[in-house]
Amino acid sequence: MGSISMNLGRVSCRSKWQPRRAGAIIACGLALAGHAVAHTFAATTAVAINGQSPGRIFAGIGGESAGASTRLLVDYPKKQRAEILNFLFKPDFGAGFQNLKCELGGDMNSTDGTEPAYFRSRREYEHPRAADFKRGYETWLMRQARRRNPNIRLGLLQWGAPGWLGDRTAPPGDWNKKYYSRDNANYITRAIQGLNRFEHIRINYVGCWNERGWNIPWIMLLRRKLDAGGLRHVHIELADFFKWNLLTKDLAANAKFAHCVSAIGVHYPGYQSTPAARALHVPLWSGEDWSGAKPPAASMAKLINRNYIDGRMVRTIIWALDTSYYNNLPAADDGLLLANTPWSGYFRVPGALWAIAQTTQFAQPGWQYLNTACKMLKGHGSVVALKSQHGRNFSMIIETEDATDPQKISVIISGGLPTGRVLHVWRSLPRHYFIRQPNIMAADGRFTMTLPPHAIVSITTTSGQHKGTVAHMPPARAFPLPYKTALSQPDIAGMPRYFSPEEGAFTVIKDSGGGHVLQQTITGPQIPWAAQHAPFTILGSTAWHNYAVSCDVRLPKKGAAGILDRLGYVSWSLSQSNGYRVMLHASGRWQLLAVKKMLAQGRVAPPGRAWHRLKLVCRGGTISAYFDHKKLASVASGEYFSGMAGLATGWNIAWFKNFSIRPLPNAVPVNVALNKPAVASSQWSAAYAARFANDGKVNTRWNAANGTAAGQWLKVNLGGVFRVRRVAIRQFAGRIAQFKIQIKKGKQWRTVFAGSMANKKSVRVTFPKVKTREVRILILSTAGNISPSIREMAVFR
């Protein structure tokens, strides 16, 4: 009887009864190159891959496009856009997602912007031919996903819904009554019918109200509406919420309700379900998982494995599918694949995508988990095994993310599974992802293997796995200026390229007077997911400093419209976002604001229905507003020193055209501190390290250690000697009071500015020009002796 032993990058095939022969060792590369053989080994983990083992049915791995996370993908050049879609959806190429959950838009902010509604009025709702099922980009994305993978399962989920839906007698603001209405059950049904009828997109499942709970009578009503509408094949997932116990209690107590539900989906379950949930014999899903700080690739494999091992969850949905949104929004860089600079064509495929491929390229929905082989390793790590529907193939996926020493497993294959087949091996290690390894063969159904820490290894009887590549990746580059819209050629989403609506709906339409205009359509709050605010849309770069933004504006009889400048951090509310704006009202009143702070205001003649030109100019600490080429005001303000541009309205229709951005001549300073090496006196944790204070992202920050205050400092090495004269600091929560700006002269720190920023979000300080290689801020005192924290520190030439 032969056996196979795989040990630290070696595979040996030998008989038990004979000594090892020369030439019987084959390099396999399962260990890190250059590691010595002398290691501490954990106890061997026995893995029994038994084809007769019980186990739940695998429902696949999926991605979630929601919260406007896919907005910028549609603006990529056609070639790179196709490549990105291949990495996400094409089987045996990249992630090969087997599920795609998309937001059913409601024209309200659902995390990083708004997603358009298919039915924007009751007229469209009652006459589906008047609706636009191509509106937005989710229809396009679902079509592209299914084109690459005809077997992908598609789902819809509402974060919010149009405000005109619901019981018309409901009190204002009673969003629950409006959402859980017959109207909305019909709305969802008609949306699915419309996608099928007009776009030939078949939806497989639908959720309830994202992270807002559930309503039993309404879910039963939705099931009846779907069935009556010829949609019996559409399954209901309950309930995209956070708690198993409440879900399972309601399902166990109401058989008719339970009959309406096809799966239970909980968000961020932490690998865990409950005994009561598992006892229901309903498929358990991780309805949304993984968003937040980027983990190592092996952590993704750990998540997928342990969701089944610990929680018996058979499907995991990753949010977000991709980071195709600006990095100054609330959930920055939460996507799996980075693609948010469409003007450059550059995108980044991270290791976590290949960690997903280590499952999706080796097991398909409908395969069965084999419980005897789904377990934790004795020395940290995990393993799962699955078999195909007829037992002709099997795969196992092993991860050692938490291991500190090599992990050894001993595998026995039985229960009718093939034992004489070649086993294909693929492995990922940090910075070396999805690499084919030499095949192995377990002729007697046995082999042993030793894996290094932080590894992912997939072993399978199947073939066809492939690591996709691109022939050429364009370099990343900054947003190009000057910028001017071409409204006659809107993008796939019906918007000017690169604009990202954060509230409301900004769509290119044909103007009654000829040509095209950008129209903001939403005139009141929608059924919300989070707090709502007046509409606005953004584009550009947080690095923009001195520039002018201008646009022609037309107003209705009532309402307001305006333009935005230097938007740094962007919140769901414009009134809580950093930046400047000038607003023109239909009455003729105008306002120049820094967030909520009024900088200047006054009146012009009521604008009527004519076009008028607004312009906002930011040059250093001077902010100037113009109306029809006449200056309205020029004020000194050091609140915000860089950021994006945009447009805003009240809750009213408004029209825009001839939008442009131009840098001011000889006035664009260079931030020589951007992404340069930064060091601090202390840090709260790795998530608040010094490097986050000069990364160009105002939603990351440095925070000094707990219990520290006066005497803390943050310094930046500029990477060369520069002549500098200005430093801008944006702090967190107004903590810093007295401070000094210092530059390095020889081995000494020399103070070039001393002052206070008590209760200020940001300051910009100027001092006589000086040459230096290093700049630092020294904190002398803080409010309440709390630890100081800085979002961004910029040093200008």
Short mmCIF file of N, CA, C and O in Angstrom, two decimals, residues 444-516:
data_model
loop_
_atom_site.label_atom_id
_atom_site.label_comp_id
_atom_site.label_asym_id
_atom_site.label_seq_id
_atom_site.Cartn_x
_atom_site.Cartn_y
_atom_site.Cartn_z
N ASP A 444 -3.98 5.28 -2.33
CA ASP A 444 -4.72 4.51 -1.33
C ASP A 444 -5.64 5.39 -0.51
O ASP A 444 -6.14 4.97 0.53
N GLY A 445 -5.87 6.63 -0.98
CA GLY A 445 -6.78 7.53 -0.29
C GLY A 445 -6.18 8.19 0.93
O GLY A 445 -6.92 8.65 1.80
N ARG A 446 -4.85 8.27 0.99
CA ARG A 446 -4.21 8.87 2.16
C ARG A 446 -3.10 9.82 1.72
O ARG A 446 -2.39 9.55 0.76
N PHE A 447 -2.97 10.91 2.44
CA PHE A 447 -1.77 11.74 2.30
C PHE A 447 -1.63 12.62 3.53
O PHE A 447 -2.61 12.85 4.26
N THR A 448 -0.44 13.07 3.77
CA THR A 448 -0.18 14.04 4.84
C THR A 448 0.40 15.30 4.22
O THR A 448 1.02 15.26 3.15
N MET A 449 0.22 16.39 4.93
CA MET A 449 0.65 17.67 4.40
C MET A 449 1.05 18.57 5.55
O MET A 449 0.41 18.56 6.61
N THR A 450 2.07 19.38 5.33
CA THR A 450 2.47 20.38 6.30
C THR A 450 2.39 21.74 5.63
O THR A 450 2.96 21.94 4.55
N LEU A 451 1.69 22.68 6.27
CA LEU A 451 1.47 24.00 5.70
C LEU A 451 2.11 25.07 6.55
O LEU A 451 2.10 24.97 7.79
N PRO A 452 2.68 26.10 5.93
CA PRO A 452 3.25 27.20 6.70
C PRO A 452 2.14 28.09 7.27
O PRO A 452 0.98 28.01 6.85
N PRO A 453 2.46 28.97 8.21
CA PRO A 453 1.47 29.93 8.70
C PRO A 453 1.01 30.87 7.59
O PRO A 453 1.71 31.09 6.59
N HIS A 454 -0.17 31.45 7.76
CA HIS A 454 -0.72 32.49 6.89
C HIS A 454 -0.90 32.00 5.46
O HIS A 454 -0.78 32.78 4.50
N ALA A 455 -1.22 30.74 5.31
CA ALA A 455 -1.37 30.16 3.98
C ALA A 455 -2.83 29.82 3.71
O ALA A 455 -3.64 29.65 4.62
N ILE A 456 -3.15 29.72 2.41
CA ILE A 456 -4.42 29.16 1.95
C ILE A 456 -4.05 28.11 0.92
O ILE A 456 -3.30 28.38 -0.02
N VAL A 457 -4.57 26.91 1.07
CA VAL A 457 -4.30 25.83 0.13
C VAL A 457 -5.62 25.18 -0.26
O VAL A 457 -6.44 24.84 0.60
N SER A 458 -5.82 25.03 -1.58
CA SER A 458 -6.99 24.33 -2.10
C SER A 458 -6.51 23.09 -2.84
O SER A 458 -5.59 23.16 -3.66
N ILE A 459 -7.15 21.96 -2.55
CA ILE A 459 -6.80 20.67 -3.16
C ILE A 459 -8.07 20.12 -3.78
O ILE A 459 -9.13 20.09 -3.13
N THR A 460 -7.99 19.68 -5.04
CA THR A 460 -9.23 19.33 -5.74
C THR A 460 -8.99 18.24 -6.78
O THR A 460 -7.87 18.10 -7.31
N THR A 461 -10.06 17.52 -7.07
CA THR A 461 -10.04 16.60 -8.22
C THR A 461 -10.45 17.30 -9.50
O THR A 461 -10.33 16.72 -10.58
N THR A 462 -10.96 18.52 -9.41
CA THR A 462 -11.40 19.25 -10.59
C THR A 462 -10.21 19.93 -11.27
O THR A 462 -9.12 20.01 -10.72
N SER A 463 -10.46 20.46 -12.46
CA SER A 463 -9.41 21.18 -13.19
C SER A 463 -10.03 22.42 -13.81
O SER A 463 -11.24 22.65 -13.73
N GLY A 464 -9.20 23.24 -14.43
CA GLY A 464 -9.69 24.44 -15.10
C GLY A 464 -9.43 25.72 -14.33
O GLY A 464 -9.71 26.81 -14.84
N GLN A 465 -8.91 25.63 -13.12
CA GLN A 465 -8.61 26.82 -12.34
C GLN A 465 -7.57 27.68 -13.07
O GLN A 465 -6.70 27.15 -13.76
N HIS A 466 -7.67 28.99 -12.86
CA HIS A 466 -6.81 29.90 -13.62
C HIS A 466 -6.68 31.21 -12.86
O HIS A 466 -7.66 31.69 -12.27
N LYS A 467 -5.50 31.78 -12.89
CA LYS A 467 -5.29 33.10 -12.30
C LYS A 467 -5.27 34.13 -13.43
O LYS A 467 -4.34 34.20 -14.22
N GLY A 468 -6.35 34.93 -13.49
CA GLY A 468 -6.48 35.92 -14.54
C GLY A 468 -5.46 37.04 -14.40
O GLY A 468 -5.03 37.38 -13.30
N THR A 469 -5.07 37.59 -15.52
CA THR A 469 -4.12 38.70 -15.55
C THR A 469 -4.58 39.71 -16.60
O THR A 469 -5.48 39.43 -17.40
N VAL A 470 -3.95 40.87 -16.60
CA VAL A 470 -4.17 41.86 -17.65
C VAL A 470 -2.83 42.14 -18.31
O VAL A 470 -1.77 42.08 -17.67
N ALA A 471 -2.88 42.42 -19.62
CA ALA A 471 -1.63 42.65 -20.36
C ALA A 471 -0.96 43.94 -19.96
O ALA A 471 0.27 44.04 -19.92
N HIS A 472 -1.78 44.97 -19.65
CA HIS A 472 -1.19 46.28 -19.32
C HIS A 472 -2.11 46.98 -18.32
O HIS A 472 -3.32 47.02 -18.52
N MET A 473 -1.51 47.51 -17.26
CA MET A 473 -2.27 48.29 -16.28
C MET A 473 -1.87 49.75 -16.40
O MET A 473 -0.71 50.10 -16.18
N PRO A 474 -2.80 50.64 -16.74
CA PRO A 474 -2.45 52.07 -16.81
C PRO A 474 -2.02 52.56 -15.44
O PRO A 474 -2.52 52.08 -14.41
N PRO A 475 -1.11 53.51 -15.37
CA PRO A 475 -0.69 54.03 -14.07
C PRO A 475 -1.79 54.87 -13.44
O PRO A 475 -2.60 55.50 -14.14
N ALA A 476 -1.84 54.89 -12.12
CA ALA A 476 -2.78 55.76 -11.42
C ALA A 476 -2.36 57.21 -11.63
O ALA A 476 -1.17 57.51 -11.65
N ARG A 477 -3.33 58.09 -11.80
CA ARG A 477 -3.02 59.51 -11.93
C ARG A 477 -4.14 60.33 -11.33
O ARG A 477 -5.27 59.84 -11.14
N ALA A 478 -3.84 61.57 -11.02
CA ALA A 478 -4.79 62.45 -10.37
C ALA A 478 -5.91 62.83 -11.32
O ALA A 478 -5.78 62.76 -12.55
N PHE A 479 -7.03 63.25 -10.74
CA PHE A 479 -8.17 63.72 -11.51
C PHE A 479 -7.71 64.86 -12.41
O PHE A 479 -7.10 65.83 -11.96
N PRO A 480 -8.00 64.79 -13.71
CA PRO A 480 -7.48 65.80 -14.64
C PRO A 480 -8.23 67.13 -14.54
O PRO A 480 -9.45 67.18 -14.50
N LEU A 481 -7.47 68.19 -14.49
CA LEU A 481 -8.00 69.56 -14.53
C LEU A 481 -7.37 70.29 -15.71
O LEU A 481 -6.21 70.02 -16.06
N PRO A 482 -8.10 71.23 -16.32
CA PRO A 482 -9.47 71.63 -16.01
C PRO A 482 -10.47 70.56 -16.42
O PRO A 482 -10.16 69.68 -17.22
N TYR A 483 -11.68 70.68 -15.86
CA TYR A 483 -12.75 69.71 -16.13
C TYR A 483 -13.99 70.46 -16.58
O TYR A 483 -14.35 71.49 -16.02
N LYS A 484 -14.65 69.90 -17.60
CA LYS A 484 -15.92 70.45 -18.06
C LYS A 484 -16.80 69.29 -18.50
O LYS A 484 -16.32 68.36 -19.16
N THR A 485 -18.08 69.32 -18.12
CA THR A 485 -18.97 68.21 -18.44
C THR A 485 -19.34 68.21 -19.91
O THR A 485 -19.39 69.26 -20.56
N ALA A 486 -19.62 67.03 -20.42
CA ALA A 486 -20.19 66.87 -21.75
C ALA A 486 -21.58 66.26 -21.57
O ALA A 486 -21.75 65.05 -21.65
N LEU A 487 -22.56 67.10 -21.27
CA LEU A 487 -23.89 66.61 -20.92
C LEU A 487 -24.58 65.88 -22.07
O LEU A 487 -25.51 65.12 -21.86
N SER A 488 -24.11 66.10 -23.28
CA SER A 488 -24.72 65.42 -24.43
C SER A 488 -24.34 63.95 -24.48
O SER A 488 -24.93 63.18 -25.24
N GLN A 489 -23.37 63.54 -23.66
CA GLN A 489 -22.93 62.15 -23.63
C GLN A 489 -22.89 61.63 -22.20
O GLN A 489 -21.83 61.42 -21.62
N PRO A 490 -24.08 61.43 -21.58
CA PRO A 490 -24.07 60.91 -20.21
C PRO A 490 -23.55 59.49 -20.17
O PRO A 490 -23.52 58.79 -21.19
N ASP A 491 -23.13 59.05 -18.99
CA ASP A 491 -22.60 57.70 -18.87
C ASP A 491 -23.72 56.68 -18.75
O ASP A 491 -24.90 57.01 -18.89
N ILE A 492 -23.34 55.44 -18.48
CA ILE A 492 -24.32 54.36 -18.38
C ILE A 492 -25.39 54.67 -17.34
O ILE A 492 -26.56 54.31 -17.49
N ALA A 493 -25.01 55.37 -16.28
CA ALA A 493 -25.94 55.70 -15.20
C ALA A 493 -26.80 56.91 -15.52
O ALA A 493 -27.62 57.32 -14.70
N GLY A 494 -26.61 57.53 -16.70
CA GLY A 494 -27.39 58.70 -17.06
C GLY A 494 -26.92 59.97 -16.40
O GLY A 494 -27.67 60.96 -16.34
N MET A 495 -25.67 59.98 -15.91
CA MET A 495 -25.11 61.13 -15.21
C MET A 495 -23.86 61.62 -15.92
O MET A 495 -23.25 60.87 -16.69
N PRO A 496 -23.45 62.86 -15.66
CA PRO A 496 -22.14 63.29 -16.16
C PRO A 496 -21.05 62.42 -15.55
O PRO A 496 -21.17 61.98 -14.40
N ARG A 497 -20.01 62.16 -16.29
CA ARG A 497 -18.93 61.30 -15.80
C ARG A 497 -18.35 61.83 -14.50
O ARG A 497 -18.14 63.03 -14.34
N TYR A 498 -18.13 60.91 -13.59
CA TYR A 498 -17.42 61.13 -12.33
C TYR A 498 -18.26 61.80 -11.24
O TYR A 498 -17.80 61.90 -10.10
N PHE A 499 -19.47 62.28 -11.55
CA PHE A 499 -20.33 62.84 -10.50
C PHE A 499 -20.88 61.72 -9.64
O PHE A 499 -21.29 60.66 -10.13
N SER A 500 -20.94 61.95 -8.33
CA SER A 500 -21.47 60.96 -7.39
C SER A 500 -22.55 61.60 -6.53
O SER A 500 -22.24 62.34 -5.59
N PRO A 501 -23.84 61.36 -6.83
CA PRO A 501 -24.91 61.93 -6.00
C PRO A 501 -24.90 61.35 -4.59
O PRO A 501 -24.91 60.13 -4.41
N GLU A 502 -24.87 62.22 -3.60
CA GLU A 502 -24.88 61.79 -2.20
C GLU A 502 -26.27 61.85 -1.58
O GLU A 502 -26.57 61.16 -0.63
N GLU A 503 -27.09 62.72 -2.08
CA GLU A 503 -28.52 62.75 -1.78
C GLU A 503 -29.21 63.21 -3.06
O GLU A 503 -28.65 63.96 -3.86
N GLY A 504 -30.47 62.79 -3.25
CA GLY A 504 -31.21 63.21 -4.41
C GLY A 504 -30.83 62.44 -5.67
O GLY A 504 -30.14 61.42 -5.62
N ALA A 505 -31.29 62.93 -6.80
CA ALA A 505 -31.07 62.27 -8.09
C ALA A 505 -30.71 63.32 -9.13
O ALA A 505 -31.52 64.19 -9.44
N PHE A 506 -29.50 63.24 -9.65
CA PHE A 506 -28.99 64.18 -10.65
C PHE A 506 -28.84 63.41 -11.97
O PHE A 506 -27.97 62.54 -12.09
N THR A 507 -29.70 63.74 -12.95
CA THR A 507 -29.77 62.98 -14.19
C THR A 507 -29.72 63.91 -15.38
O THR A 507 -30.32 65.00 -15.37
N VAL A 508 -29.02 63.49 -16.43
CA VAL A 508 -28.97 64.26 -17.67
C VAL A 508 -30.27 64.05 -18.44
O VAL A 508 -30.69 62.92 -18.67
N ILE A 509 -30.91 65.16 -18.84
CA ILE A 509 -32.14 65.11 -19.62
C ILE A 509 -32.02 66.07 -20.80
O ILE A 509 -31.16 66.96 -20.82
N LYS A 510 -32.92 65.91 -21.76
CA LYS A 510 -33.00 66.86 -22.86
C LYS A 510 -33.73 68.11 -22.37
O LYS A 510 -34.77 68.01 -21.72
N ASP A 511 -33.18 69.26 -22.71
CA ASP A 511 -33.77 70.53 -22.30
C ASP A 511 -34.84 70.95 -23.29
O ASP A 511 -34.67 70.76 -24.51
N SER A 512 -35.93 71.51 -22.78
CA SER A 512 -37.00 71.98 -23.66
C SER A 512 -36.51 73.05 -24.63
O SER A 512 -37.06 73.23 -25.71
N GLY A 513 -35.47 73.77 -24.22
CA GLY A 513 -34.92 74.81 -25.07
C GLY A 513 -33.83 74.32 -25.99
O GLY A 513 -33.19 75.12 -26.70
N GLY A 514 -33.59 73.00 -26.02
CA GLY A 514 -32.54 72.43 -26.84
C GLY A 514 -31.32 72.05 -26.03
O GLY A 514 -31.05 72.63 -24.98
N GLY A 515 -30.60 71.07 -26.52
CA GLY A 515 -29.42 70.60 -25.81
C GLY A 515 -29.78 69.72 -24.63
O GLY A 515 -30.89 69.20 -24.52
N HIS A 516 -28.82 69.55 -23.69
CA HIS A 516 -29.00 68.73 -22.51
C HIS A 516 -28.67 69.52 -21.26
O HIS A 516 -27.82 70.42 -21.29
#
